[in-house]
Amino acid sequence: VQGPSAAAKLGALALVIRSAGTSDDRVAHTGALNYAIDAPRIPAFALSNPDADLLARRVSTDKQVRLRLKSTARELPATWSANVIGEIPGRERSEEIVLLGAHLDSWDLGHGALDDGAGVAIVIEAARLISRLERKPARTIRVVLFANEEFGLSGAREYAKHLGDEASRHVLAMEADVGQGPVWRIRSQVAPEALPAVAAMQEVLQPLNVELGSNDASGGADIGPLRTMGIPVLDLSLDASSYFDVHHTVNDTLLKVDPKILDQSVAAYAAAAYLAATKQGDFGRLTTAGE
Amino acid sequence: VQGPSAAAKLGALALVIRSAGTSDDRVAHTGALNYAIDAPRIPAFALSNPDADLLARRVSTDKQVRLRLKSTARELPATWSANVIGEIPGRERSEEIVLLGAHLDSWDLGHGALDDGAGVAIVIEAARLISRLERKPARTIRVVLFANEEFGLSGAREYAKHLGDEASRHVLAMEADVGQGPVWRIRSQVAPEALPAVAAMQEVLQPLNVELGSNDASGGADIGPLRTMGIPVLDLSLDASSYFDVHHTVNDTLLKVDPKILDQSVAAYAAAAYLAATKQGDFGRLTTAGE
C-alpha cells in the first residue's frame, strides 16, 4: 500500500512486487496502493507468483537484471454511483432495522464473481427466502448493496452519514464480503448482555457446521462506519481458504462459484438475519469503537 | 486443427474457438492448427473457458456481437535444433538398446515445466539411478531428448531416419510426455510371446499402484516413427487428470510440479527400464504397424 511512495522517496522509478495473492497461476493480485502527498507518483506493478519466482532466481544469479515495464493503468475522474437498498418491512417493530450488506463494485482486474457478486447473491437470496415466509420477522430487514467499497468505501460512508435518527434504530448490521463461503463461524460485537442471544443463534446454525467465535467481530468493510457509531455487528465468517487465489485477479469469474457452497451461506445468513430480526430486546450499543 | 481452413473456405475472416483445455482460469489452451494449402490463411484465436462462457451467453441473448481481434502471432523461419542423447552402456549386450525418450521443446505459450520438463526429468533421473547401481543392466539404456516434438516431430523423424542397422538393435522404446505422473498403468505393444515379461514388470511395479493394461500402447509421439518400424514399445501411463488444466498454457510453470509425484514416476520408469534392459530374450518385433 505504501510501497510506491516509500520507493519513490528513495529515487525509484517504479515498484514491482510479488502478487499479494496465493494462486500458483500466472495471474497477479496487485494489492492496493495509496500515494503519499509528498512523493512522486511512480507506477507500481505486481508479478504472479511463478513470475516472481523466476525473477527472484534471476536476481540471485545474474549480475544485472533488466525489467522492461509498461503500464496502461489510468486514474479516471470520479463518477456517480449509488447504494441500492431494499427492505422486508417488519411485522411489529418495522422502525427497527437489521442490516444485511454486500457491495456492488468489483476490483479493476476482477469480474467480481466472488468479490462481491457472491456476497450480493447471499444477502439478496437470504432476504428473498425470509420474504416468502408466512410469519415475517418483527423487525425490518434492510438489504444494502453498497457502491464503491473497493475504491474508498464512499458508499458506506455516505450511508452512515445520512442515517439521521435511523442510526439508533439499527439494531444489528452484517455483511457478506469474503466470497462464497461456506460460513464456518459466527462472531459478534454486541453488548455483553446480548451474548446469550448470539450463542442461541450459533445453536440454530450448528447443523450447518458453524462454530461460535469471540465478541470482536468487525462486521465487514462497509459496516465499519456503522460499528464506529455504536451499532452492534455480526460476522458470519466465510471460508476464505481459496479466496486469495481468486479475488482481485482476472480469475474472479462465475466458474469459481459453487452453488452448493452458496446454498449453505444463504441458509446461514437467512437464519441469522431472521433470528436477529425476531429477537426479544436488542443487541445493546457498542460503547467503545471497535477495530 | 482444421477449423481455420474450413472456416476460411466459407468466407470467415478469423476463427475463435473455446479453449482446448480444462482450466476454469482465464488462460486458454489454443489447440493446434494446420493450414490447408487451398484456403486463405486466416488468424485463429482461443478463448479461456470463462471468457467463452461469457461470449456464448452474449451470442445467445444479443442481436449482434462484435469481437475486436488482434493477433501478434508470427511464423518464424525454421532454425537448427538437436536431439540430445546419452547412454548407460550395457554390461553384456551393449549393442542392444532400450530407449527412454522425452522432448526438449515446449509449446509457444507454455514454459514447458510439465510438457515436457517433467518428462525430461523423469527419464534423466531414472537413467541416473540406474547408472549408480553396482550391477548395470545387460543392455544399453539410451536416453533421447528429442528436439521439436511440438512443431512436427522432426527430431523424432530424423532420429528414426538415421538409425541404420541400429534399428534392429532397439529392443524396446518408451517415452515420458504426459506431465509429471504418477504412473498408474503399464501398457505394451510387443510380440505376443513377450507379454508374460510385461506382466512380470507389472508385478514389480505393483507396490507403486501401477496396473496392467492391454497390448495396444502407442509409446508416445516421438516413439511413433520407431513403432512403425516394428520396434516394441511400452507406455508407463502418467496420470493426466489435471494435465489439460495446464499444458500448452501460460500456467505450465515449475510451481505445478510436485516432487513427490515425480519421485513415483522416476521409480516406475527406472524399474521398467532396468527390467527391460536385463530381460532374457527380447520383446519380439511388431509385424503390423500399430496406431
Tab-separated table of C-alpha atoms in Angstrom, chain B residues 133-262:
chain	number	residue	atom	x	y	z
B	133	LEU	CA	23.724	-49.335	-9.438
B	134	GLU	CA	26.610	-51.688	-8.868
B	135	ARG	CA	25.121	-54.212	-11.279
B	136	LYS	CA	24.468	-52.421	-14.561
B	137	PRO	CA	21.786	-53.770	-16.875
B	138	ALA	CA	22.830	-56.158	-19.649
B	139	ARG	CA	21.633	-53.871	-22.448
B	140	THR	CA	22.446	-50.243	-23.136
B	141	ILE	CA	19.975	-47.716	-21.874
B	142	ARG	CA	19.794	-44.754	-24.207
B	143	VAL	CA	18.117	-41.521	-23.158
B	144	VAL	CA	16.957	-39.476	-26.128
B	145	LEU	CA	15.752	-35.918	-25.543
B	146	PHE	CA	14.034	-35.163	-28.821
B	147	ALA	CA	14.061	-31.753	-30.455
B	148	ASN	CA	10.869	-30.267	-31.868
B	149	GLU	CA	8.130	-32.607	-30.737
B	150	GLU	CA	5.569	-29.815	-30.693
B	151	PHE	CA	6.034	-28.430	-34.163
B	152	GLY	CA	6.059	-31.518	-36.347
B	153	LEU	CA	8.143	-34.236	-34.659
B	154	SER	CA	11.160	-33.526	-36.857
B	155	GLY	CA	13.548	-34.656	-34.106
B	156	ALA	CA	11.779	-37.999	-33.835
B	157	ARG	CA	11.637	-38.451	-37.587
B	158	GLU	CA	15.310	-37.619	-38.057
B	159	TYR	CA	16.270	-39.986	-35.243
B	160	ALA	CA	14.372	-42.856	-36.869
B	161	LYS	CA	15.643	-41.970	-40.342
B	162	HIS	CA	19.295	-42.200	-39.377
B	163	LEU	CA	19.143	-45.370	-37.284
B	164	GLY	CA	20.665	-47.619	-39.930
B	165	ASP	CA	21.406	-51.065	-38.546
B	166	GLU	CA	20.754	-49.806	-35.046
B	167	ALA	CA	17.050	-50.148	-35.796
B	168	SER	CA	17.138	-53.903	-35.389
B	169	ARG	CA	19.029	-53.491	-32.128
B	170	HIS	CA	16.375	-51.303	-30.457
B	171	VAL	CA	14.648	-53.888	-28.269
B	172	LEU	CA	12.156	-51.520	-26.632
B	173	ALA	CA	11.270	-47.820	-26.641
B	174	MET	CA	9.306	-45.739	-24.171
B	175	GLU	CA	8.686	-42.027	-23.592
B	176	ALA	CA	7.581	-39.707	-20.791
B	177	ASP	CA	5.453	-36.945	-22.306
B	178	VAL	CA	2.197	-36.566	-20.354
B	179	GLY	CA	3.342	-34.476	-17.391
B	180	GLN	CA	4.640	-35.487	-14.012
B	181	GLY	CA	2.512	-38.518	-13.228
B	182	PRO	CA	2.092	-40.545	-11.090
B	183	VAL	CA	2.370	-43.627	-13.287
B	184	TRP	CA	-0.876	-45.579	-12.941
B	185	ARG	CA	-0.652	-48.216	-15.699
B	186	ILE	CA	1.834	-50.211	-17.722
B	187	ARG	CA	0.741	-50.937	-21.259
B	188	SER	CA	2.699	-52.549	-24.051
B	189	GLN	CA	2.843	-53.107	-27.754
B	190	VAL	CA	5.126	-56.125	-28.014
B	191	ALA	CA	5.142	-59.515	-29.711
B	192	PRO	CA	2.626	-61.869	-28.058
B	193	GLU	CA	5.376	-64.136	-26.722
B	194	ALA	CA	6.782	-61.235	-24.713
B	195	LEU	CA	3.526	-60.499	-22.858
B	196	PRO	CA	4.487	-62.599	-19.809
B	197	ALA	CA	7.560	-60.395	-19.402
B	198	VAL	CA	5.328	-57.296	-19.362
B	199	ALA	CA	3.088	-58.947	-16.758
B	200	ALA	CA	6.188	-59.664	-14.684
B	201	MET	CA	7.161	-55.979	-14.914
B	202	GLN	CA	3.723	-55.007	-13.635
B	203	GLU	CA	4.213	-57.271	-10.610
B	204	VAL	CA	7.391	-55.369	-9.783
B	205	LEU	CA	5.535	-52.057	-10.224
B	206	GLN	CA	2.513	-53.200	-8.193
B	207	PRO	CA	3.731	-51.528	-4.950
B	208	LEU	CA	3.658	-48.220	-6.851
B	209	ASN	CA	-0.022	-48.832	-7.686
B	210	VAL	CA	0.655	-49.463	-11.365
B	211	GLU	CA	-1.941	-51.647	-13.062
B	212	LEU	CA	-1.584	-53.789	-16.172
B	213	GLY	CA	-3.095	-52.506	-19.403
B	214	SER	CA	-3.624	-54.037	-22.821
B	215	ASN	CA	-1.175	-54.613	-25.682
B	216	ASP	CA	-2.063	-51.506	-27.696
B	217	ALA	CA	0.384	-48.952	-26.334
B	218	SER	CA	1.419	-46.042	-28.572
B	219	GLY	CA	4.765	-45.373	-26.921
B	220	GLY	CA	4.371	-41.606	-27.253
B	221	ALA	CA	4.558	-39.106	-30.102
B	222	ASP	CA	8.339	-39.207	-30.512
B	223	ILE	CA	8.319	-43.006	-30.404
B	224	GLY	CA	5.775	-43.269	-33.218
B	225	PRO	CA	8.325	-43.471	-36.057
B	226	LEU	CA	10.163	-46.274	-34.203
B	227	ARG	CA	6.946	-48.202	-33.572
B	228	THR	CA	6.039	-48.094	-37.259
B	229	MET	CA	9.475	-49.630	-37.928
B	230	GLY	CA	8.420	-52.602	-35.785
B	231	ILE	CA	10.199	-51.659	-32.573
B	232	PRO	CA	8.203	-52.778	-29.497
B	233	VAL	CA	7.030	-50.002	-27.180
B	234	LEU	CA	5.922	-49.593	-23.601
B	235	ASP	CA	3.650	-46.941	-22.079
B	236	LEU	CA	4.039	-46.072	-18.441
B	237	SER	CA	0.782	-44.127	-18.393
B	238	LEU	CA	1.096	-40.860	-16.472
B	239	ASP	CA	-1.972	-39.576	-14.625
B	240	ALA	CA	-3.320	-36.796	-16.826
B	241	SER	CA	-6.290	-35.769	-14.647
B	242	SER	CA	-5.130	-32.171	-14.350
B	243	TYR	CA	-2.715	-32.154	-17.280
B	244	PHE	CA	-5.089	-30.309	-19.619
B	245	ASP	CA	-5.611	-27.605	-16.995
B	246	VAL	CA	-2.009	-26.657	-17.506
B	247	HIS	CA	-0.262	-27.993	-20.577
B	248	HIS	CA	0.153	-25.673	-23.579
B	249	THR	CA	-0.942	-22.706	-21.449
B	250	VAL	CA	0.959	-19.923	-19.711
B	251	ASN	CA	0.386	-21.810	-16.449
B	252	ASP	CA	2.799	-24.623	-17.353
B	253	THR	CA	5.402	-23.457	-14.830
B	254	LEU	CA	7.533	-25.115	-12.157
B	255	LEU	CA	5.042	-24.358	-9.368
B	256	LYS	CA	2.790	-27.040	-10.868
B	257	VAL	CA	5.404	-29.752	-10.306
B	258	ASP	CA	5.137	-31.870	-7.154
B	259	PRO	CA	8.486	-33.555	-6.356
B	260	LYS	CA	6.736	-36.424	-4.539
B	261	ILE	CA	4.705	-37.284	-7.633
B	262	LEU	CA	7.812	-37.008	-9.792
